[in-house]
Every structure is written in C-alpha cells, then in structure tokens.
PDB file of C-alpha atoms in Angstrom:
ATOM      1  CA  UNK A 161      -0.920 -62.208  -9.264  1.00 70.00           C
ATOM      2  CA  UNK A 162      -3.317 -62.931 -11.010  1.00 79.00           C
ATOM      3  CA  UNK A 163      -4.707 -60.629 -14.222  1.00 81.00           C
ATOM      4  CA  UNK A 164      -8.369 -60.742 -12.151  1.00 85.00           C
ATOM      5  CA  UNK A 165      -6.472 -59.544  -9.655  1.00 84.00           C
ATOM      6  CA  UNK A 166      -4.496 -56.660 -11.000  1.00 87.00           C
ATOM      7  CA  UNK A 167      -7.504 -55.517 -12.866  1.00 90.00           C
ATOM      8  CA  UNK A 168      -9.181 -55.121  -9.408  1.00 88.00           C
ATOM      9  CA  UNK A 169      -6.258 -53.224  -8.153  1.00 89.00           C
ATOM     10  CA  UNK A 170      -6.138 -50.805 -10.933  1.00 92.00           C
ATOM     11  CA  UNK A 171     -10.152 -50.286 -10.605  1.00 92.00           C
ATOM     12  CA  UNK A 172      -9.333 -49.242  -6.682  1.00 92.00           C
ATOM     13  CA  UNK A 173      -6.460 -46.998  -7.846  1.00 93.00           C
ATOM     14  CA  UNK A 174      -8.993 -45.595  -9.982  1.00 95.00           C
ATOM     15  CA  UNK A 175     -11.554 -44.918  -7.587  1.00 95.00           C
ATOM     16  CA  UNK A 176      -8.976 -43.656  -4.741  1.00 95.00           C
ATOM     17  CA  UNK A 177      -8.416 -40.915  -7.867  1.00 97.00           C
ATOM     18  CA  UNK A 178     -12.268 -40.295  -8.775  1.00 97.00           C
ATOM     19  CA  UNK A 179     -12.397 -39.671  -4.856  1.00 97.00           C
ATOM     20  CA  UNK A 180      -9.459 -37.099  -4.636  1.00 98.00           C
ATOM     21  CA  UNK A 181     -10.991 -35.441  -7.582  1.00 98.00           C
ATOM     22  CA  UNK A 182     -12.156 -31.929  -7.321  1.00 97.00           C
ATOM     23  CA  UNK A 183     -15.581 -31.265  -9.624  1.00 94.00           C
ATOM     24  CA  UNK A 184     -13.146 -29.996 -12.181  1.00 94.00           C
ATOM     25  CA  UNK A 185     -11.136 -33.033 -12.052  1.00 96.00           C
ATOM     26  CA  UNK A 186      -8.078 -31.444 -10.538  1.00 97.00           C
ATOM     27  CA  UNK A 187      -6.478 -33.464  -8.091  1.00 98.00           C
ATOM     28  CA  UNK A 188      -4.758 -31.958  -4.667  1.00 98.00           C
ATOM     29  CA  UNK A 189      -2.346 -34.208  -3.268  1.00 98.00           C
ATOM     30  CA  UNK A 190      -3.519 -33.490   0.164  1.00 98.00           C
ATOM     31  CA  UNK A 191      -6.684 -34.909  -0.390  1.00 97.00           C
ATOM     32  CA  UNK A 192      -5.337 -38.095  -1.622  1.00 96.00           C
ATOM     33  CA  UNK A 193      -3.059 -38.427   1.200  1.00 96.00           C
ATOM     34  CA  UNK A 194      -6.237 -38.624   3.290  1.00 96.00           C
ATOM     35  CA  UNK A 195      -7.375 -41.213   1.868  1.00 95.00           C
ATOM     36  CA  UNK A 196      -5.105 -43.242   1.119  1.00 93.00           C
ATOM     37  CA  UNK A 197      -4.548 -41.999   5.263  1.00 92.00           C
ATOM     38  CA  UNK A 198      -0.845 -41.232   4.911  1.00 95.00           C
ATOM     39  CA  UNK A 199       0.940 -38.524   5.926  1.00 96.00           C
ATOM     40  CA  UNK A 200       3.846 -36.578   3.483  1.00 97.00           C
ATOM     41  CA  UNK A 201       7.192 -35.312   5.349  1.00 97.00           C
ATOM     42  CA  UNK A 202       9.453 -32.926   3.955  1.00 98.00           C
ATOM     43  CA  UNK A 203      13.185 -33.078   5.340  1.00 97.00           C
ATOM     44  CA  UNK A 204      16.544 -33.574   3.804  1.00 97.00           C
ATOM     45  CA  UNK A 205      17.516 -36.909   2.227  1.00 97.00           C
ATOM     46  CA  UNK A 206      19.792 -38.538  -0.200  1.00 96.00           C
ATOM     47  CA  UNK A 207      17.163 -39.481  -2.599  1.00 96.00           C
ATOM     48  CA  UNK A 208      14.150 -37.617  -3.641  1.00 97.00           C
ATOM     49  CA  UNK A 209      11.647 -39.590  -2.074  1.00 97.00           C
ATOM     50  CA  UNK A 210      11.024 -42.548   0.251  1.00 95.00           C
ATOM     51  CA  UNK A 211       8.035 -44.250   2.142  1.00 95.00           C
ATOM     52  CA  UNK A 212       8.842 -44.876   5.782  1.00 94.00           C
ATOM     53  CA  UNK A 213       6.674 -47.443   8.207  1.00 90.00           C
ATOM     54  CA  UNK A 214       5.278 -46.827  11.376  1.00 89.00           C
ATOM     55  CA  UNK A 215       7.014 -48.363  14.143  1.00 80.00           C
ATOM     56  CA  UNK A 216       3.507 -48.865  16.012  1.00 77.00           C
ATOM     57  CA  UNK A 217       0.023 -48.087  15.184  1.00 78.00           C
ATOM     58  CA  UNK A 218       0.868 -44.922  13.480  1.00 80.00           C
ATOM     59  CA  UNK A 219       0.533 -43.903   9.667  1.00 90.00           C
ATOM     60  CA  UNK A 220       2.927 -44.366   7.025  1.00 93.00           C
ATOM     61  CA  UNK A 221       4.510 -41.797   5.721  1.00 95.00           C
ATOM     62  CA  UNK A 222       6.410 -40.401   2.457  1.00 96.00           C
ATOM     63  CA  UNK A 223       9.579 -38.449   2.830  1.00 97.00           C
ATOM     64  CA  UNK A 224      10.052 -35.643   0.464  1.00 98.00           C
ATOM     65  CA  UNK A 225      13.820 -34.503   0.219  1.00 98.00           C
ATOM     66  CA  UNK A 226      13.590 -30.792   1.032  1.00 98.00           C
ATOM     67  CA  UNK A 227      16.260 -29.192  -1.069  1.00 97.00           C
ATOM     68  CA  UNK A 228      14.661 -31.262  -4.392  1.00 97.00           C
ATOM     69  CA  UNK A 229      11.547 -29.391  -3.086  1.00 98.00           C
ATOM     70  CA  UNK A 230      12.095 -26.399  -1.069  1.00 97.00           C
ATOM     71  CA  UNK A 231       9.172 -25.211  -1.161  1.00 97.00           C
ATOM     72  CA  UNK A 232       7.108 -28.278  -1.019  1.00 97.00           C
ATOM     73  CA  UNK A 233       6.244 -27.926   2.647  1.00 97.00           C
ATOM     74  CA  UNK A 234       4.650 -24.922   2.435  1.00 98.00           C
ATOM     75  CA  UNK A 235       2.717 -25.286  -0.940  1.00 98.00           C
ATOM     76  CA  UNK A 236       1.456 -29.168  -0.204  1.00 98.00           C
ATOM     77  CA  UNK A 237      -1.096 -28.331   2.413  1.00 98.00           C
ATOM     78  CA  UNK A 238      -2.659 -25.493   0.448  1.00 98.00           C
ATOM     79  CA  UNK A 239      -2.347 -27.183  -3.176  1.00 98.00           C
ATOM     80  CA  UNK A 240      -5.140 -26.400  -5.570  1.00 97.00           C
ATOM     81  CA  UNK A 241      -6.006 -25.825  -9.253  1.00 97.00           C
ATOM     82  CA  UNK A 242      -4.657 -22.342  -9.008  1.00 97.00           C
ATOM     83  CA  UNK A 243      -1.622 -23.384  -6.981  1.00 98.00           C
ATOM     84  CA  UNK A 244      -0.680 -26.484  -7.579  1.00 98.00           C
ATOM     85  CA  UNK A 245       2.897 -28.473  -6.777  1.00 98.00           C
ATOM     86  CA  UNK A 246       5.082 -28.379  -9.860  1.00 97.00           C
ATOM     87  CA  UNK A 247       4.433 -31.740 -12.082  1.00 97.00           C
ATOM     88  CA  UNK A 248       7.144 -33.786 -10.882  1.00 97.00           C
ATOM     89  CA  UNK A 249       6.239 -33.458  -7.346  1.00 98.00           C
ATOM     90  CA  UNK A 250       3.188 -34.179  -8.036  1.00 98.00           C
ATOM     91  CA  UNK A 251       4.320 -37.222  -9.875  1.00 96.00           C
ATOM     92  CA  UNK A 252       6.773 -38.500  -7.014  1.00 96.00           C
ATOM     93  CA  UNK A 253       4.215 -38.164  -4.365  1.00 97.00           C
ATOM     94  CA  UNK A 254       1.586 -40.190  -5.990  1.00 96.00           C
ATOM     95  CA  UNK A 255       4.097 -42.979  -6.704  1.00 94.00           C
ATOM     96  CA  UNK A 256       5.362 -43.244  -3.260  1.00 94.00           C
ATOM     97  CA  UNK A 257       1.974 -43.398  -2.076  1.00 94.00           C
ATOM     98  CA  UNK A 258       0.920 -46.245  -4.005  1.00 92.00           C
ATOM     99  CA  UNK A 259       3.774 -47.265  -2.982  1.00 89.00           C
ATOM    100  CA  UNK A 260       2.732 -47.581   0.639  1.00 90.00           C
ATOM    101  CA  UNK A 261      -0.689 -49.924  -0.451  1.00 86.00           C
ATOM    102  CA  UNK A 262       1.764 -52.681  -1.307  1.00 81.00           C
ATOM    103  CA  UNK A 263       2.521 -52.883   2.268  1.00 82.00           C
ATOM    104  CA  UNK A 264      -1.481 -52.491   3.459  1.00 83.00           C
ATOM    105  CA  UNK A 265      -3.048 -54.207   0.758  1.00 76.00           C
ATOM    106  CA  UNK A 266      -5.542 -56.169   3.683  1.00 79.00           C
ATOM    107  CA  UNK A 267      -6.044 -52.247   4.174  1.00 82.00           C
ATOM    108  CA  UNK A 268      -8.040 -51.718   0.497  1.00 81.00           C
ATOM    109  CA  UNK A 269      -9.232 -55.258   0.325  1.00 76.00           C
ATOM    110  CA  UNK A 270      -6.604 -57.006  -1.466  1.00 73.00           C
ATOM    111  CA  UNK A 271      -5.466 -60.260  -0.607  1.00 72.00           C
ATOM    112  CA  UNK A 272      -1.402 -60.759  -0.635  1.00 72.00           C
ATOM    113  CA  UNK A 273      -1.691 -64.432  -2.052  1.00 73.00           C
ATOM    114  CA  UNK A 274       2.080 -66.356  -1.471  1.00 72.00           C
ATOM    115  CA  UNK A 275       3.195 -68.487  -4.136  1.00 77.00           C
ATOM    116  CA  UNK A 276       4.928 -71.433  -3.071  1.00 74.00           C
ATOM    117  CA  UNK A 277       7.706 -70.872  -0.541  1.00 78.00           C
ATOM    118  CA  UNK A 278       7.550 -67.043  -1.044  1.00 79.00           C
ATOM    119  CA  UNK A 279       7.716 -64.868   1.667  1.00 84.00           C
ATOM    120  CA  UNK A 280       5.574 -61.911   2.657  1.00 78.00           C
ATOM    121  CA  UNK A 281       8.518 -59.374   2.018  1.00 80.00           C
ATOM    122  CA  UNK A 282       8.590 -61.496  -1.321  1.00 82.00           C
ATOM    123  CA  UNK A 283       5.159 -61.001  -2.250  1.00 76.00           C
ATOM    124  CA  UNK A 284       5.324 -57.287  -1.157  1.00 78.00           C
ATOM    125  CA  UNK A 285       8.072 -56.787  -3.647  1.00 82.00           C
ATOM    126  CA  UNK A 286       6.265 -58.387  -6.132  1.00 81.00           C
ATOM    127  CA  UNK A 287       3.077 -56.826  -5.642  1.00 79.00           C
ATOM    128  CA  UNK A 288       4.865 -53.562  -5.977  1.00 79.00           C
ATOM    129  CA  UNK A 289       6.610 -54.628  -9.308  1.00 82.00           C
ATOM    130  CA  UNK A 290       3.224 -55.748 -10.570  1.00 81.00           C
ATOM    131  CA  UNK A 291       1.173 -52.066  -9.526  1.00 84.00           C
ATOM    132  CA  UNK A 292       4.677 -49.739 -10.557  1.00 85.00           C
ATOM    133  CA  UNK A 293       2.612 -48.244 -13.357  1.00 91.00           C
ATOM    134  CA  UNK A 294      -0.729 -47.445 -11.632  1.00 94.00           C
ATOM    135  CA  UNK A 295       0.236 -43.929 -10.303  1.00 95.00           C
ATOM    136  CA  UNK A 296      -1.326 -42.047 -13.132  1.00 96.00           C
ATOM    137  CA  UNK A 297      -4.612 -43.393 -12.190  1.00 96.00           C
ATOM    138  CA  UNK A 298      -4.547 -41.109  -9.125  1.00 97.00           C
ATOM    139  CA  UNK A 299      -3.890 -37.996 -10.596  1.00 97.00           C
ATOM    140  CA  UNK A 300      -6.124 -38.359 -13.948  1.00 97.00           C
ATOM    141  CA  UNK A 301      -9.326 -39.093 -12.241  1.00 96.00           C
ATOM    142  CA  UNK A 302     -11.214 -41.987 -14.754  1.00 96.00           C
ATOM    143  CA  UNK A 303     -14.544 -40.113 -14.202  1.00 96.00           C
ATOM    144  CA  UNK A 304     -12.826 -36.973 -15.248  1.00 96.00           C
ATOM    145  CA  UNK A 305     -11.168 -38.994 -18.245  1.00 96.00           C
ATOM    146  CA  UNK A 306     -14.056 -40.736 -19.753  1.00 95.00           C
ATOM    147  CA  UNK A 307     -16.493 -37.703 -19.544  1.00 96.00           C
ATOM    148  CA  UNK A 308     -14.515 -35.669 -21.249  1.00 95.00           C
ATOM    149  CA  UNK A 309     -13.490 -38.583 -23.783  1.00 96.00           C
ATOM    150  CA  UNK A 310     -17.363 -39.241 -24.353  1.00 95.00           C
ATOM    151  CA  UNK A 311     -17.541 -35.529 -25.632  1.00 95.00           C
ATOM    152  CA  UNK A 312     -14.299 -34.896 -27.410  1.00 95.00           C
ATOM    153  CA  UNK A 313     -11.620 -36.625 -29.825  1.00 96.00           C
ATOM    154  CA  UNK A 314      -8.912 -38.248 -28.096  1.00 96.00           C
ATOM    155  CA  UNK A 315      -6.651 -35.251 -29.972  1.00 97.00           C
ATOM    156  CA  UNK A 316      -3.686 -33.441 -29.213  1.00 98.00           C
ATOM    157  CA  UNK A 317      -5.376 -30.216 -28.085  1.00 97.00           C
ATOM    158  CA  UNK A 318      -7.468 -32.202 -25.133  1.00 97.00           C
ATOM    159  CA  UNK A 319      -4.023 -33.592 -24.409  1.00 97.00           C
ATOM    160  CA  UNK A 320      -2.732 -30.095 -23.955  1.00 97.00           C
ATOM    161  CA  UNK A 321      -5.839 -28.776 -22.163  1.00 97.00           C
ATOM    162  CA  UNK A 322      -5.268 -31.974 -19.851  1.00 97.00           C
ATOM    163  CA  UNK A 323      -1.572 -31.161 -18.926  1.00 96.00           C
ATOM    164  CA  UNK A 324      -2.151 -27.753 -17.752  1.00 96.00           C
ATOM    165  CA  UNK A 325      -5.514 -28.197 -15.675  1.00 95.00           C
ATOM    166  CA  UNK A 326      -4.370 -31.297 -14.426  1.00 96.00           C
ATOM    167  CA  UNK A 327      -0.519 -30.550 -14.107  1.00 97.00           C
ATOM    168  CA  UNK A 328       1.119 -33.662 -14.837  1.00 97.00           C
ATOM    169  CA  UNK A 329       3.994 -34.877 -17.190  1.00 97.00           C
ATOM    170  CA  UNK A 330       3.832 -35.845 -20.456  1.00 97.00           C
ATOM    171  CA  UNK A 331       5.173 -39.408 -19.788  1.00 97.00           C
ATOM    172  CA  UNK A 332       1.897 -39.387 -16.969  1.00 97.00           C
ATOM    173  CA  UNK A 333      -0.004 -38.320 -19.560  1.00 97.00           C
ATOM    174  CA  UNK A 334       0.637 -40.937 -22.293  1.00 97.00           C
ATOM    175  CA  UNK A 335       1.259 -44.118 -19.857  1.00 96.00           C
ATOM    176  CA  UNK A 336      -2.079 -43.252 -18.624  1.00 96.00           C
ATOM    177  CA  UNK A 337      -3.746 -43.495 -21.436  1.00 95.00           C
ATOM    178  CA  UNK A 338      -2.122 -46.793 -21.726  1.00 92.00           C
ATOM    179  CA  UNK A 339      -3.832 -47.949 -18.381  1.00 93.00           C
ATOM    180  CA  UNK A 340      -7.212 -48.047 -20.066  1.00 91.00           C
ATOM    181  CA  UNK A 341      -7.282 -51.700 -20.568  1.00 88.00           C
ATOM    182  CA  UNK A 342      -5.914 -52.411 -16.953  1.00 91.00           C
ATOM    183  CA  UNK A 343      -9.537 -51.715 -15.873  1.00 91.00           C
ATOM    184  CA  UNK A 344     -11.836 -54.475 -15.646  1.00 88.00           C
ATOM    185  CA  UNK A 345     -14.687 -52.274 -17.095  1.00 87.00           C
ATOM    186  CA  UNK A 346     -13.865 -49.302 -19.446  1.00 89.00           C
ATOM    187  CA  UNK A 347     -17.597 -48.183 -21.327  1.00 87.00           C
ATOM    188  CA  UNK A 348     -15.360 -46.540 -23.502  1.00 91.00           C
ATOM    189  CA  UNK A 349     -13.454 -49.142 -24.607  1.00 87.00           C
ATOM    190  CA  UNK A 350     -14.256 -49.159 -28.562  1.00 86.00           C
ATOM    191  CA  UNK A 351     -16.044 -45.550 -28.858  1.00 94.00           C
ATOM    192  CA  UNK A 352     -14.990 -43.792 -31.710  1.00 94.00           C
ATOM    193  CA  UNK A 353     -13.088 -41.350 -29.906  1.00 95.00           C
ATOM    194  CA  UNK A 354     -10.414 -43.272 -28.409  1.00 96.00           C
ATOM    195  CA  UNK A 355      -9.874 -45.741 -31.397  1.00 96.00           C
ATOM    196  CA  UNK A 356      -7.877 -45.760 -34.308  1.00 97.00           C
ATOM    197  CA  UNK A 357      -4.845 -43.354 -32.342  1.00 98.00           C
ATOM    198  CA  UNK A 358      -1.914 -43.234 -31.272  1.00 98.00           C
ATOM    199  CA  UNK A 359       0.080 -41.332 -28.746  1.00 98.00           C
ATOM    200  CA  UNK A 360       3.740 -41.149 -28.153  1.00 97.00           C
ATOM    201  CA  UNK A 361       6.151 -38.892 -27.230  1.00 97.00           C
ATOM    202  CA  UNK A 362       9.662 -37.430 -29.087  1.00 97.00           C
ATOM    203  CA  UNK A 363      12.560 -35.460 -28.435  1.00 97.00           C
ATOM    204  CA  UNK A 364      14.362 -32.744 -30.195  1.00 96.00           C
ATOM    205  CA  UNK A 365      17.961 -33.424 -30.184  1.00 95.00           C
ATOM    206  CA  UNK A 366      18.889 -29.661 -31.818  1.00 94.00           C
ATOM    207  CA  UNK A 367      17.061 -27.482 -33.858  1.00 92.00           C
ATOM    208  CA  UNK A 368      16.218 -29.729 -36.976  1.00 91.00           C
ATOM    209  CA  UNK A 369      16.303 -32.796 -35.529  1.00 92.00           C
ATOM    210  CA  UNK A 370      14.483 -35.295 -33.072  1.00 95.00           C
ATOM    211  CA  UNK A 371      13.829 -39.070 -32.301  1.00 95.00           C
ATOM    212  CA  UNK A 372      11.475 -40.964 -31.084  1.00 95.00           C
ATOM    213  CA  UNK A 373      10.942 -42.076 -27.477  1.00 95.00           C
ATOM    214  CA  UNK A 374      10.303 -45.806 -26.319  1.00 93.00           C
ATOM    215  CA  UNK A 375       8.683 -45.260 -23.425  1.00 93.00           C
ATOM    216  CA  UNK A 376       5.379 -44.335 -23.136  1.00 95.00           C
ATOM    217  CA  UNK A 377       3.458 -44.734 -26.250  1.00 96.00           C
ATOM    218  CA  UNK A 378      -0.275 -45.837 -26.248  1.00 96.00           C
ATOM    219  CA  UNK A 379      -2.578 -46.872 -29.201  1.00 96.00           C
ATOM    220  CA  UNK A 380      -5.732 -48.545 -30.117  1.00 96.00           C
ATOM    221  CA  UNK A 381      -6.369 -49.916 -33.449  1.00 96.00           C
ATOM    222  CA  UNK A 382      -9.850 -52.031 -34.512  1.00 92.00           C
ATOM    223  CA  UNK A 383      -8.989 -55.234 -36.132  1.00 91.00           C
ATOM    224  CA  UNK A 384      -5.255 -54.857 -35.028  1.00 92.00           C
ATOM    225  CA  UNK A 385      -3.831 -53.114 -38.022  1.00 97.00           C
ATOM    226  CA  UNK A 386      -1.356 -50.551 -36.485  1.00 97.00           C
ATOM    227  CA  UNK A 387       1.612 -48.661 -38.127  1.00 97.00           C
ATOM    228  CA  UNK A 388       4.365 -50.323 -38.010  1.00 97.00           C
ATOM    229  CA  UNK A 389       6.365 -47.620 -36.593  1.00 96.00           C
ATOM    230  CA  UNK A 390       4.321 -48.544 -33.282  1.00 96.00           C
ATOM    231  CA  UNK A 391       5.630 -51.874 -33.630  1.00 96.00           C
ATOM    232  CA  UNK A 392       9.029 -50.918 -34.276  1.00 95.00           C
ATOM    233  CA  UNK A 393       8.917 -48.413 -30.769  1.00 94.00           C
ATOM    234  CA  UNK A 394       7.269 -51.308 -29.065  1.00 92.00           C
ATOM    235  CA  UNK A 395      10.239 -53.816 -29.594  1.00 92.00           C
ATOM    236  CA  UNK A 396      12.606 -50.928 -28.872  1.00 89.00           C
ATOM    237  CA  UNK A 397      13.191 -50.148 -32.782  1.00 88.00           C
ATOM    238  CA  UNK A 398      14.336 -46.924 -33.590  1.00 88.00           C
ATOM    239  CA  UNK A 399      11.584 -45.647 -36.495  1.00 91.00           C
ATOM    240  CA  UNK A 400      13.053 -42.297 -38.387  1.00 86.00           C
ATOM    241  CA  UNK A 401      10.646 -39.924 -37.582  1.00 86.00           C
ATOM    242  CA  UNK A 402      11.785 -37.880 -41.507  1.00 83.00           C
ATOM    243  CA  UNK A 403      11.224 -41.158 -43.619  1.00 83.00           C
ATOM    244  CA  UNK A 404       7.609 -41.128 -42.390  1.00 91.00           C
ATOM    245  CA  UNK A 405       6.188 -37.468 -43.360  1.00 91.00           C
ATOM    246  CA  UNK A 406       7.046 -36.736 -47.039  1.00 89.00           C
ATOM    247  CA  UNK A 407       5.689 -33.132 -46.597  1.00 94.00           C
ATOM    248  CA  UNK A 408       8.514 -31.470 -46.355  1.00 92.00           C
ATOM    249  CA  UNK A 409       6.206 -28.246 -44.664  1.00 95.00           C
ATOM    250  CA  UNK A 410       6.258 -30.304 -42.184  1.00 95.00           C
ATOM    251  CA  UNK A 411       7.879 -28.716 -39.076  1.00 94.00           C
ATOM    252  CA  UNK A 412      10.211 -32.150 -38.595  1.00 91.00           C
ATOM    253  CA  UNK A 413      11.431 -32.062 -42.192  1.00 91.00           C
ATOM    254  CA  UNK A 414      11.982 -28.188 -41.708  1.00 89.00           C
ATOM    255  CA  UNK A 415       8.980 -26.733 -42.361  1.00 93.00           C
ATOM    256  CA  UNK A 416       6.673 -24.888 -40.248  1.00 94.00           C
ATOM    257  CA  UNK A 417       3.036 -27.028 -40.617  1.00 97.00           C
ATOM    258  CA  UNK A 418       2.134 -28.948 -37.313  1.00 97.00           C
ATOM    259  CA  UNK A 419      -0.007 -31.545 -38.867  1.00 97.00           C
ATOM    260  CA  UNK A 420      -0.034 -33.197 -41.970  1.00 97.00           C
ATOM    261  CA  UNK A 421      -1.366 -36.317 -43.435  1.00 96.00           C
ATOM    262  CA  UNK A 422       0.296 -39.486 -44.934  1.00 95.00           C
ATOM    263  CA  UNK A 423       0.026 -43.060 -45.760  1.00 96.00           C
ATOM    264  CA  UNK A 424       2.429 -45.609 -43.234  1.00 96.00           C
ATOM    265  CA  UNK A 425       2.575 -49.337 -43.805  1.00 96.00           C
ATOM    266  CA  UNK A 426       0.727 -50.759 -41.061  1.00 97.00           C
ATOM    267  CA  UNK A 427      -0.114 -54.744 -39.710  1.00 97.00           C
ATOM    268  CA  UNK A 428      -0.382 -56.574 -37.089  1.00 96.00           C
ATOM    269  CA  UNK A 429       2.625 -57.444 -34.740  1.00 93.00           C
ATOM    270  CA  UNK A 430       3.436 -60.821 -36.723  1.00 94.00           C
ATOM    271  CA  UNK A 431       2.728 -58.777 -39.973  1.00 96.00           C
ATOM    272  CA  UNK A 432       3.577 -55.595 -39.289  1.00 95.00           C
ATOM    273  CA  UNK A 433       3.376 -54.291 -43.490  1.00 95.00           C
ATOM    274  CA  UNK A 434       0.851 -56.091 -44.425  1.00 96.00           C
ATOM    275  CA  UNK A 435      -1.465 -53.362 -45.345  1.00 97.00           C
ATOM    276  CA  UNK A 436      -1.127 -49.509 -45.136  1.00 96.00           C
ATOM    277  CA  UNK A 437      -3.409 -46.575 -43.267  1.00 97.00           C
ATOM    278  CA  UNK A 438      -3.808 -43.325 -43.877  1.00 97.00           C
ATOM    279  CA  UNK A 439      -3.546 -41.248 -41.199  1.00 97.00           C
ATOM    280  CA  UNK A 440      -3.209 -37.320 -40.187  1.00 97.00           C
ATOM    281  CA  UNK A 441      -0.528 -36.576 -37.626  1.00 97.00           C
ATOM    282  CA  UNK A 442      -0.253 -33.447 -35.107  1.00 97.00           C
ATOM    283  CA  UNK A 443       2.746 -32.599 -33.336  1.00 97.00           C
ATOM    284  CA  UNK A 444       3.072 -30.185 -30.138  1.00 98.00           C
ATOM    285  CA  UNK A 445       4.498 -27.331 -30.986  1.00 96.00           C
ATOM    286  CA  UNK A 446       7.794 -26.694 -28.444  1.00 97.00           C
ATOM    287  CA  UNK A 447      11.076 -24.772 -28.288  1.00 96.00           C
ATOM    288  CA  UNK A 448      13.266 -27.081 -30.679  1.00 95.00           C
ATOM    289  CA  UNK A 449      16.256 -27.395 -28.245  1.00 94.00           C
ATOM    290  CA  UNK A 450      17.921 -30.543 -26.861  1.00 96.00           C
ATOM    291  CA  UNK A 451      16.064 -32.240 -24.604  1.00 96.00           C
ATOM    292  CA  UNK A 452      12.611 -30.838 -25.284  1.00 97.00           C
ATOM    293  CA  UNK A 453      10.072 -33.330 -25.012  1.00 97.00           C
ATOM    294  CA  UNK A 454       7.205 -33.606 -27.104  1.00 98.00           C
ATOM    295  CA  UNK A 455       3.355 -35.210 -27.742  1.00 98.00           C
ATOM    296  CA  UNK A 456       2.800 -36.676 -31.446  1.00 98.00           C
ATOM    297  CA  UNK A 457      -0.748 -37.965 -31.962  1.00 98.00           C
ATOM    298  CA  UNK A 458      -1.404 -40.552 -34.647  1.00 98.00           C
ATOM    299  CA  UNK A 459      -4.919 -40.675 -35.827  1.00 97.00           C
ATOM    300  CA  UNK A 460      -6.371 -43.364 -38.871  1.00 97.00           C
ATOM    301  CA  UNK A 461      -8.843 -41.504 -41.073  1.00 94.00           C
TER     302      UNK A 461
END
C-alpha cells in the first residue's frame, strides 16, 4: 500500500478516536465499538482475544476470554472516566477492533488494491500488517493530543497526567507519540513543544539497576541531530543507561534526583557523533523492582 494510502488510513483511525472522545478526551470503549459498529463478547477462550465474522449480514465481533477478564462483561457497557477497564483491556480491545477494518475496509472508504496475483485473503493480511500499529490512535484522541500539546511541553508530567485520565500503557503511550508523522496533516508538526525530545521507556532489573527498552521510543530532532543513544535503541543497540548521566545524584547512578542535565554525543543516523547536545533528562519515578517499567524524557536545551 501505498504511503498516500496509509496516511489516509491513519487520518480515519484518528477521526474514529476524535469521535469516541468524551469532551475530556477520555475514551469509552463502548462508544467506539459503535462506531466502528462491532459488537465485544466475553466468553472463555484459549487466547485473550479474537475477532470473529459474521456468518450473514450480522456484525463482527471481538471475543474477550473471560477468565483474562472476569469482570470485563460487566464493567464494558458502563465504562467511563471514573470507571474505566483496566489498561490492557483497554489496549486489547482497540487492537482487535482495528483489527476487524482490515476485513471492511470498502466499509470506511478504503480501497483493498491487489498486487499482482495476490489474493484478497492476501491483501487482508497485508493490510493488517501494514495498520498493526494504529490502535493508539483510538484511544488518544488527536484533537485531545494536539490541544493540549499547543498549550503545554511535550514533558514527562503531561505524560503522567495522560496515563491516568486516559488509562492506557506506557508502550500506548510512547508508540503513539510515534504515530504523529503517520498523519497526512499534523499543524503541530515543528511547534516548539513537540521538538527537540525524546521519549522512551526502561526497565529496572533490581534495585540499582535498569536497561533500556527497544521498543517504543519516539523523538523529533530539527536538522536531524539526535543522541546517539536513540540511534543505538533504534538499530537494537544496547546504550548503558550509567555511562550517560555523570551525576551521580542521579537516581540511576544511586542517587535520589529525578532529572538532571548532561551533554550526549549526538548526529545524524550515518553520523551518529558528529556533534554533541545538551540536554536535561527526567525520569518517572517507580518502585525499583524487576520488571518495573518506566518513561525517560529526553529534551535538547
């Protein structure tokens, strides 16, 4: 498919979330299913979730296994800012769904092109590998997102704020971010507030020690000059997250400071240290266990 194309998918996927969007930009899943005119079954399965087609006229739906989610069937009808599904719920919902457009893309004005002696059930497939990561684009509304991001510094506090009125991961969180230049038009695209950051994730493998993670990270440098870290994460390097922060008050070299401030080499992807930036660095402050996930924002000054 074409990158036309896909940007015109994303901008629906986009507007399907604007339209699910309560005034406070909280999504309820029920709403969306509406739309999107699906319906969402709880039962027992062998997987967490799965789309299933009508066998006539009727609606697709998405299977929820019911001992992943026991309480799911109760709490999905009702769903609203003050009681909302738990984040990974939410999550697996809006992924099967746009799940189900691959299959009705004639549905939301898409045209399922062939190429060559490819099948429909081909093309499907494809289409769905091509859309896999525009879920996040239905649960952070882009009306929502560039409001706010027109008043406030892409930062890790509105990052926070986001995750709990909006209830969703912090892997939604970043790879959303990341779907900003999937759109075809994004006003936003070089305001001050969303350039010269980054925004990636780590992981605290015991109490004085973490690494970071590959998957997502988002950033958005002017004239291409990036740390090289970034560069490193993107081609599945593995950065030392110590050897970058000299402070040792810093909480990942022991200390107990959130931010700090420091000077990384930084290039472009064919020159990744050809120059250097200076640039102050928050953390999210989390329980430092095993397995505790957490936001690092990268910001140029």
């Amino acid at each position: 498919m074409s990158p036309q194309e896909l940007k015109r998918i994303a901008a629906t996927c986009a507007d399907l979330g604007n339209q699910a969007a309560d005034e406070g930009g909280f999504v309820a899943l029920h709403r969306l299913t509406v739309l999107l005119r699906a319906e969402i079954e709880f039962r027992p399965l062998l997987v967490e979730a799965m789309i299933a087609a009508p066998t006539g006229p009727g609606t697709w739906k998405v299977l929820v296994d019911s001992e992943t989610h026991p309480d799911g069937a109760k709490a999905f009808p009702v769903e609203s800012p003050q009681a909302p599904l738990s984040p990974r719920l939410r999550n697996t919902l809006a992924h099967e769904l746009l799940h189900t457009l691959s299959f009705r893309a004639e549905e939301f004005g898409f045209r399922l092109e062939l190429n060559g002696k490819e099948t429909r059930a081909d093309a499907v497939k494809r289409l769905e590998r091509e859309t896999e990561g525009f879920s996040p684009f239905l649960v952070l509304p882009q009306k929502t997102v560039e409001t706010e991001l027109e008043a406030r510094e892409l930062s890790l506090d509105l990052l926070v704020d986001w995750r709990r009125r909006w209830v969703v991961s912090r892997e939604v969180l970043v790879s959303r971010l990341g779907l900003f230049q999937s759109l075809p038009e994004f006003r936003l695209r070089y305001h001050a507030n969303v350039t010269n950051v980054a925004v990636c994730l780590a992981e605290w493998l015991n109490a004085e020690s973490a690494v970071f993670l590959e998957w997502p990270i988002h950033f958005n440098f002017r004239d291409g000059i990036v740390p090289e870290f970034l560069w490193q994460l993107r081609n599945k390097g593995k950065p030392q997250l110590r050897g970058l922060f000299p402070d040792s008050e810093f909480l990942l070299n022991g200390g107990s400071k959130l931010t700090t401030r420091s000077t990384l080499p930084a290039g472009t992807g064919a020159n990744p240290r050809a120059d250097k930036l200076n640039v102050f660095t928050e953390i999210e402050p989390v329980p430092k266990k095993r397995g505790e996930t957490f936001l690092i924002v990268v910001r140029a000054e």
